[in-house]
Amino acid sequence: MTDIKQKTTAPAGEHSRRVVGTVGLYLGVALLGLLLIHATYGISWSMPRSWYRDQPLWGALSFTLIGIGWWLLRQRPASETVWTPTKPGLRFNNVTLYTRVGCHLCDDSLELLEGYRSYLPPIEEVDIDADPQLRGQFDTCVPVVEIDGKVRFRGKVDEVLLRRLIEGTPPHAM
């Protein structure tokens, strides 16, 4: 069995960023809901004096909390795993990515494959809409990744399977 070197490093502040984002989002939504209830039905309990005097400020605060919470939750975390195969070097002779214009999954797949470019040959992108035969073959399942003439991924590139494929293929002799 091959030994895959893999180190897991939790990004600093990842958990606290998610907690602060969630709390900010919920507080902003709750405050906005309270403002809407107050404007529609009134509130039967007493609120601080600034609540009645500075309602636009409270509205701005609620939207600010919602925005900050959304932004913190939307940020992508830094890669949590540093991976290298047991033997460095290029694998495979060719990698072809069948794609089409405006396909966000195709863009994501290309970005993922580019992250492993030190183990893969240059990636050839082929637009399936330029060839009727390819469009008929791959129309509803792009992106499609073909490695050395064999289709390996359809619809999405699975990073774990890509790593296993790289690890299981011996590097080219240099």
Coordinates of N, CA and C in Angstrom, one line a residue:
M1 N 0.8 -1.2 0.0 CA 0.0 0.0 0.0 C 0.9 1.2 0.0
T2 N 0.6 2.2 -0.8 CA 1.4 3.4 -0.9 C 1.1 4.3 0.2
D3 N 2.1 5.1 0.6 CA 1.9 6.0 1.7 C 1.7 7.4 1.1
I4 N 0.6 8.0 1.4 CA 0.3 9.3 0.8 C 0.6 10.3 1.9
K5 N 1.6 11.3 1.6 CA 1.9 12.3 2.6 C 0.8 13.3 2.6
Q6 N 0.2 13.5 3.8 CA -0.9 14.4 3.9 C -0.9 15.1 5.3
K7 N -0.8 16.4 5.3 CA -0.8 17.1 6.5 C -2.1 17.9 6.6
T8 N -2.8 17.9 7.7 CA -4.0 18.7 7.8 C -3.7 19.8 8.8
T9 N -3.9 21.0 8.3 CA -3.7 22.2 9.1 C -4.9 23.0 9.1
A10 N -5.5 23.3 10.2 CA -6.7 24.1 10.3 C -6.3 25.6 10.2
P11 N -6.9 26.3 9.3 CA -6.6 27.7 9.1 C -6.8 28.5 10.4
A12 N -5.9 29.4 10.7 CA -6.1 30.2 11.9 C -7.3 31.0 11.8
G13 N -8.2 31.0 12.8 CA -9.3 31.8 12.9 C -10.5 31.3 12.0
E14 N -10.4 30.2 11.4 CA -11.5 29.7 10.6 C -12.8 29.5 11.3
H15 N -12.7 28.9 12.5 CA -13.9 28.6 13.3 C -14.5 29.9 13.8
S16 N -13.6 30.8 14.3 CA -14.1 32.1 14.9 C -14.7 32.9 13.8
R17 N -14.2 32.9 12.6 CA -14.8 33.6 11.5 C -16.2 33.2 11.2
R18 N -16.4 31.9 11.2 CA -17.7 31.3 10.9 C -18.7 31.7 12.0
V19 N -18.2 31.6 13.3 CA -19.1 31.9 14.4 C -19.5 33.4 14.3
V20 N -18.5 34.3 14.1 CA -18.8 35.7 14.1 C -19.7 36.0 12.9
G21 N -19.5 35.4 11.8 CA -20.4 35.6 10.6 C -21.8 35.1 10.9
T22 N -21.9 34.0 11.5 CA -23.3 33.5 11.8 C -24.0 34.4 12.8
V23 N -23.3 34.8 13.9 CA -23.9 35.6 14.9 C -24.3 37.0 14.2
G24 N -23.4 37.6 13.5 CA -23.7 38.8 12.8 C -24.9 38.7 11.9
L25 N -25.0 37.7 11.1 CA -26.1 37.5 10.2 C -27.4 37.3 11.0
Y26 N -27.4 36.5 12.0 CA -28.7 36.3 12.8 C -29.1 37.5 13.5
L27 N -28.1 38.2 14.1 CA -28.5 39.5 14.8 C -29.0 40.5 13.8
G28 N -28.4 40.6 12.7 CA -28.9 41.6 11.7 C -30.3 41.2 11.2
V29 N -30.6 40.0 11.0 CA -31.9 39.6 10.6 C -32.9 39.8 11.7
A30 N -32.5 39.4 12.9 CA -33.4 39.6 14.1 C -33.8 41.1 14.3
L31 N -32.7 42.0 14.2 CA -32.9 43.4 14.3 C -33.8 44.0 13.2
L32 N -33.6 43.5 12.0 CA -34.5 44.0 10.9 C -35.9 43.5 11.1
G33 N -36.1 42.2 11.6 CA -37.4 41.7 11.9 C -38.1 42.5 13.0
L34 N -37.4 42.9 14.0 CA -37.9 43.7 15.1 C -38.3 45.1 14.6
L35 N -37.5 45.7 13.7 CA -37.9 47.0 13.1 C -39.1 46.9 12.3
L36 N -39.3 45.8 11.5 CA -40.5 45.6 10.7 C -41.7 45.4 11.6
I37 N -41.6 44.6 12.6 CA -42.7 44.4 13.6 C -43.1 45.7 14.2
H38 N -42.1 46.5 14.7 CA -42.4 47.7 15.3 C -43.1 48.7 14.4
A39 N -42.7 48.7 13.1 CA -43.3 49.6 12.1 C -44.7 49.2 11.8
T40 N -45.0 47.9 11.8 CA -46.3 47.4 11.4 C -47.3 47.3 12.5
Y41 N -46.9 46.7 13.6 CA -47.8 46.5 14.7 C -47.5 47.3 16.0
G42 N -46.3 47.7 16.1 CA -45.9 48.4 17.3 C -45.3 47.3 18.3
I43 N -44.6 47.7 19.3 CA -44.0 46.8 20.3 C -44.6 47.2 21.6
S44 N -45.1 46.2 22.3 CA -45.8 46.4 23.6 C -44.8 46.6 24.8
W45 N -43.5 46.3 24.6 CA -42.6 46.5 25.7 C -41.8 47.8 25.4
S46 N -41.1 48.2 26.5 CA -40.3 49.4 26.4 C -38.9 49.1 25.7
M47 N -38.5 50.0 24.9 CA -37.2 49.9 24.2 C -36.4 51.1 24.6
P48 N -35.1 51.1 24.4 CA -34.2 52.2 24.8 C -34.7 53.5 24.0
R49 N -34.4 54.6 24.5 CA -34.9 55.9 23.9 C -34.4 56.0 22.5
S50 N -33.1 55.6 22.2 CA -32.6 55.7 20.9 C -33.3 54.9 19.9
W51 N -34.0 53.8 20.3 CA -34.8 53.0 19.4 C -35.9 53.8 18.7
Y52 N -36.5 54.7 19.4 CA -37.6 55.5 18.9 C -37.0 56.7 18.2
R53 N -35.9 57.3 18.6 CA -35.3 58.5 18.1 C -34.5 58.2 16.8
D54 N -33.8 57.1 16.8 CA -32.8 56.9 15.7 C -33.2 55.6 14.9
Q55 N -34.4 55.5 14.5 CA -34.8 54.3 13.7 C -34.0 54.1 12.4
P56 N -33.7 55.1 11.6 CA -32.9 54.8 10.4 C -31.5 54.3 10.8
L57 N -30.9 54.7 11.9 CA -29.6 54.2 12.4 C -29.7 52.7 12.7
W58 N -30.8 52.3 13.4 CA -31.0 50.9 13.7 C -31.2 50.1 12.4
G59 N -31.9 50.6 11.5 CA -32.0 49.9 10.2 C -30.7 49.8 9.5
A60 N -29.9 50.8 9.5 CA -28.5 50.7 8.9 C -27.7 49.7 9.6
L61 N -27.8 49.7 10.9 CA -27.1 48.7 11.7 C -27.5 47.3 11.4
S62 N -28.8 47.1 11.2 CA -29.2 45.7 10.8 C -28.7 45.3 9.5
F63 N -28.7 46.2 8.5 CA -28.2 45.8 7.2 C -26.7 45.7 7.2
T64 N -26.0 46.4 8.0 CA -24.6 46.3 8.2 C -24.2 44.9 8.8
L65 N -24.9 44.5 9.8 CA -24.7 43.2 10.4 C -25.0 42.1 9.4
I66 N -26.0 42.2 8.7 CA -26.4 41.2 7.7 C -25.2 41.1 6.6
G67 N -24.8 42.3 6.2 CA -23.7 42.3 5.1 C -22.4 41.7 5.6
I68 N -22.0 42.1 6.8 CA -20.8 41.6 7.4 C -20.9 40.1 7.6
G69 N -22.0 39.6 8.2 CA -22.2 38.2 8.4 C -22.2 37.4 7.1
W70 N -22.8 37.9 6.1 CA -22.8 37.2 4.8 C -21.4 37.2 4.2
W71 N -20.7 38.3 4.3 CA -19.4 38.4 3.8 C -18.4 37.4 4.5
L72 N -18.5 37.3 5.8 CA -17.6 36.4 6.5 C -18.0 34.9 6.2
L73 N -19.2 34.6 6.1 CA -19.6 33.2 5.8 C -19.3 32.9 4.3
R74 N -19.3 33.9 3.4 CA -19.1 33.6 2.0 C -17.6 33.4 1.7
Q75 N -16.7 33.9 2.5 CA -15.3 33.8 2.2 C -14.9 32.3 2.1
R76 N -14.1 32.0 1.2 CA -13.6 30.6 1.1 C -12.4 30.4 2.0
P77 N -12.4 29.4 2.7 CA -11.2 29.1 3.6 C -10.0 28.8 2.8
A78 N -8.9 29.0 3.4 CA -7.6 28.6 2.7 C -7.6 27.1 2.7
S79 N -6.9 26.6 1.7 CA -6.8 25.1 1.6 C -6.4 24.5 2.9
E80 N -7.2 23.5 3.3 CA -6.9 22.9 4.6 C -5.9 21.7 4.5
T81 N -5.7 21.3 3.3 CA -4.8 20.1 3.2 C -3.7 20.4 2.2
V82 N -2.5 20.1 2.7 CA -1.3 20.2 1.8 C -1.0 18.7 1.4
W83 N -1.1 18.5 0.1 CA -0.9 17.1 -0.4 C 0.2 17.0 -1.4
T84 N 1.0 16.0 -1.3 CA 2.0 15.7 -2.3 C 2.1 14.2 -2.5
P85 N 2.2 13.7 -3.7 CA 2.3 12.2 -3.9 C 3.7 11.7 -3.4
T86 N 3.8 10.4 -3.2 CA 5.0 9.9 -2.6 C 6.2 10.1 -3.6
K87 N 5.9 10.1 -4.9 CA 6.9 10.3 -5.9 C 6.6 11.5 -6.7
P88 N 7.5 12.5 -6.7 CA 7.2 13.7 -7.5 C 7.4 13.4 -9.0
G89 N 6.9 14.3 -9.8 CA 7.1 14.2 -11.3 C 5.8 14.2 -12.0
L90 N 5.9 14.4 -13.3 CA 4.7 14.4 -14.2 C 4.1 13.0 -14.4
R91 N 2.8 13.0 -14.5 CA 2.1 11.7 -14.8 C 1.4 12.0 -16.1
F92 N 1.0 11.0 -16.8 CA 0.2 11.0 -18.0 C 0.8 11.7 -19.2
N93 N 0.3 11.5 -20.4 CA 0.8 12.1 -21.6 C 0.0 13.3 -22.0
N94 N -1.4 13.2 -21.8 CA -2.2 14.3 -22.1 C -3.5 14.4 -21.2
V95 N -3.9 15.6 -21.0 CA -5.2 15.8 -20.2 C -6.0 16.8 -21.1
T96 N -7.2 16.3 -21.4 CA -8.1 17.1 -22.2 C -9.4 17.5 -21.3
L97 N -9.7 18.7 -21.3 CA -10.9 19.2 -20.6 C -11.9 19.6 -21.6
Y98 N -13.0 18.9 -21.7 CA -14.1 19.3 -22.6 C -15.0 20.2 -21.9
T99 N -15.3 21.4 -22.4 CA -16.0 22.4 -21.7 C -16.9 23.2 -22.7
R100 N -17.5 24.2 -22.2 CA -18.3 25.1 -23.0 C -18.3 26.5 -22.3
V101 N -18.6 27.5 -23.1 CA -18.6 28.9 -22.6 C -19.7 29.1 -21.6
G102 N -19.4 29.7 -20.5 CA -20.4 30.0 -19.5 C -20.6 28.9 -18.5
C103 N -19.8 27.9 -18.5 CA -20.0 26.7 -17.6 C -19.2 27.0 -16.4
H104 N -19.8 27.3 -15.3 CA -19.1 27.5 -14.0 C -18.4 26.3 -13.5
L105 N -19.0 25.1 -13.7 CA -18.4 23.8 -13.3 C -17.1 23.6 -14.1
C106 N -17.1 24.0 -15.3 CA -15.9 23.8 -16.2 C -14.8 24.7 -15.6
D107 N -15.2 26.0 -15.3 CA -14.2 26.9 -14.7 C -13.6 26.3 -13.4
D108 N -14.5 25.8 -12.5 CA -14.0 25.2 -11.3 C -13.1 24.0 -11.5
S109 N -13.5 23.2 -12.5 CA -12.6 22.0 -12.8 C -11.3 22.4 -13.3
L110 N -11.2 23.4 -14.2 CA -9.9 23.9 -14.7 C -9.1 24.4 -13.6
E111 N -9.7 25.2 -12.7 CA -9.0 25.7 -11.6 C -8.4 24.6 -10.7
L112 N -9.2 23.6 -10.5 CA -8.7 22.5 -9.7 C -7.6 21.7 -10.4
L113 N -7.7 21.5 -11.6 CA -6.7 20.8 -12.4 C -5.4 21.6 -12.4
E114 N -5.5 22.9 -12.5 CA -4.3 23.8 -12.6 C -3.6 23.7 -11.2
G115 N -4.3 23.4 -10.2 CA -3.6 23.3 -8.9 C -2.7 22.1 -8.8
Y116 N -2.9 21.2 -9.7 CA -2.0 19.9 -9.8 C -1.1 19.9 -11.0
R117 N -0.9 21.1 -11.5 CA -0.1 21.2 -12.8 C 1.3 20.7 -12.7
S118 N 1.9 20.6 -11.5 CA 3.2 20.0 -11.3 C 3.2 18.5 -11.5
Y119 N 2.0 17.9 -11.5 CA 1.9 16.4 -11.7 C 1.2 16.1 -13.0
L120 N 0.7 17.1 -13.7 CA -0.1 16.8 -15.0 C 0.6 17.6 -16.1
P121 N 0.4 17.0 -17.4 CA 0.9 17.8 -18.5 C 0.0 19.0 -18.8
P122 N 0.3 19.9 -19.7 CA -0.5 21.0 -20.0 C -1.9 20.6 -20.3
I123 N -2.9 21.3 -19.8 CA -4.3 20.9 -20.0 C -4.8 21.5 -21.3
E124 N -5.4 20.6 -22.1 CA -5.9 21.1 -23.4 C -7.4 21.3 -23.2
E125 N -7.9 22.5 -23.4 CA -9.3 22.8 -23.3 C -10.0 22.7 -24.7
V126 N -11.1 22.0 -24.8 CA -11.8 21.8 -26.0 C -13.2 22.2 -25.8
D127 N -13.7 23.2 -26.6 CA -15.1 23.7 -26.5 C -16.0 22.7 -27.3
I128 N -16.9 22.1 -26.6 CA -17.7 21.1 -27.3 C -18.7 21.7 -28.3
D129 N -19.1 23.0 -28.1 CA -20.0 23.6 -29.0 C -19.4 23.9 -30.3
A130 N -18.1 23.8 -30.5 CA -17.5 24.1 -31.8 C -17.5 22.8 -32.7
D131 N -17.8 21.7 -32.1 CA -17.9 20.4 -32.9 C -19.2 19.7 -32.6
P132 N -20.1 19.5 -33.6 CA -21.4 18.9 -33.4 C -21.3 17.5 -32.8
Q133 N -20.2 16.7 -33.2 CA -20.1 15.4 -32.7 C -19.8 15.4 -31.2
L134 N -18.9 16.3 -30.7 CA -18.6 16.4 -29.3 C -19.8 16.9 -28.5
R135 N -20.5 17.8 -29.1 CA -21.7 18.4 -28.4 C -22.7 17.2 -28.2
G136 N -22.9 16.4 -29.2 CA -23.8 15.3 -29.1 C -23.3 14.3 -28.0
Q137 N -22.0 14.1 -27.9 CA -21.4 13.1 -27.0 C -21.4 13.6 -25.5
F138 N -21.1 14.9 -25.3 CA -20.9 15.5 -24.0 C -21.9 16.6 -23.6
D139 N -23.0 16.8 -24.3 CA -23.8 17.9 -24.2 C -24.3 18.2 -22.8
T140 N -24.8 17.2 -22.1 CA -25.3 17.4 -20.7 C -24.4 17.1 -19.6
C141 N -23.2 16.7 -19.9 CA -22.3 16.3 -18.8 C -21.0 17.0 -18.7
V142 N -20.9 18.2 -19.3 CA -19.6 19.0 -19.2 C -19.5 19.5 -17.8
P143 N -18.3 19.6 -17.2 CA -17.0 19.3 -17.8 C -16.7 17.8 -17.9
V144 N -16.0 17.5 -18.9 CA -15.5 16.1 -19.0 C -14.0 16.1 -19.0
V145 N -13.3 15.3 -18.2 CA -11.9 15.3 -18.2 C -11.5 13.9 -18.8
E146 N -10.7 14.0 -19.8 CA -10.1 12.8 -20.5 C -8.6 12.8 -20.2
I147 N -8.1 11.7 -19.6 CA -6.7 11.6 -19.3 C -6.2 10.4 -20.1
D148 N -5.2 10.6 -20.9 CA -4.6 9.6 -21.8 C -5.6 8.8 -22.6
G149 N -6.6 9.5 -23.1 CA -7.6 8.9 -24.0 C -8.8 8.2 -23.2
K150 N -8.8 8.2 -21.9 CA -9.9 7.6 -21.1 C -10.6 8.7 -20.3
V151 N -11.9 8.7 -20.4 CA -12.7 9.7 -19.7 C -12.7 9.3 -18.2
R152 N -12.2 10.2 -17.4 CA -12.0 10.0 -16.0 C -13.0 10.7 -15.1
F153 N -13.5 11.9 -15.5 CA -14.5 12.7 -14.8 C -15.5 13.2 -15.7
R154 N -16.8 13.2 -15.2 CA -17.9 13.8 -15.9 C -18.7 14.7 -14.9
G155 N -19.0 15.9 -15.3 CA -19.8 16.8 -14.5 C -19.0 17.6 -13.4
K156 N -18.0 16.9 -12.8 CA -17.3 17.6 -11.7 C -16.0 16.7 -11.5
V157 N -14.9 17.4 -11.2 CA -13.7 16.7 -10.9 C -13.7 16.5 -9.4
D158 N -13.6 15.2 -9.0 CA -13.5 14.8 -7.6 C -12.0 14.9 -7.2
E159 N -11.7 15.8 -6.3 CA -10.3 16.0 -6.0 C -9.6 14.8 -5.3
V160 N -10.4 14.1 -4.5 CA -9.8 12.9 -3.9 C -9.5 11.8 -4.9
L161 N -10.4 11.6 -5.9 CA -10.1 10.6 -6.9 C -9.0 11.1 -7.8
L162 N -8.9 12.4 -8.1 CA -7.7 12.9 -8.9 C -6.4 12.6 -8.1
R163 N -6.4 12.8 -6.8 CA -5.2 12.6 -6.1 C -4.8 11.1 -6.1
R164 N -5.8 10.2 -6.0 CA -5.6 8.8 -6.1 C -5.1 8.4 -7.5
L165 N -5.6 9.0 -8.5 CA -5.2 8.7 -9.8 C -3.7 9.1 -10.0
I166 N -3.4 10.3 -9.5 CA -2.0 10.8 -9.6 C -1.1 9.9 -8.8
E167 N -1.5 9.5 -7.6 CA -0.7 8.7 -6.7 C -0.5 7.3 -7.4
G168 N -1.5 6.7 -8.0 CA -1.5 5.4 -8.5 C -0.8 5.3 -9.9
T169 N -0.4 6.4 -10.5 CA 0.3 6.4 -11.8 C 1.7 6.8 -11.5
P170 N 2.7 5.9 -12.0 CA 4.1 6.2 -11.8 C 4.5 7.4 -12.6
P171 N 5.4 8.3 -12.1 CA 5.9 9.4 -12.9 C 6.7 9.0 -14.1
H172 N 6.7 9.9 -15.1 CA 7.5 9.7 -16.3 C 9.0 9.7 -15.9
A173 N 9.8 8.9 -16.6 CA 11.2 9.0 -16.4 C 11.8 10.2 -17.0
M174 N 12.6 10.9 -16.3 CA 13.1 12.2 -16.9 C 14.5 12.0 -17.4

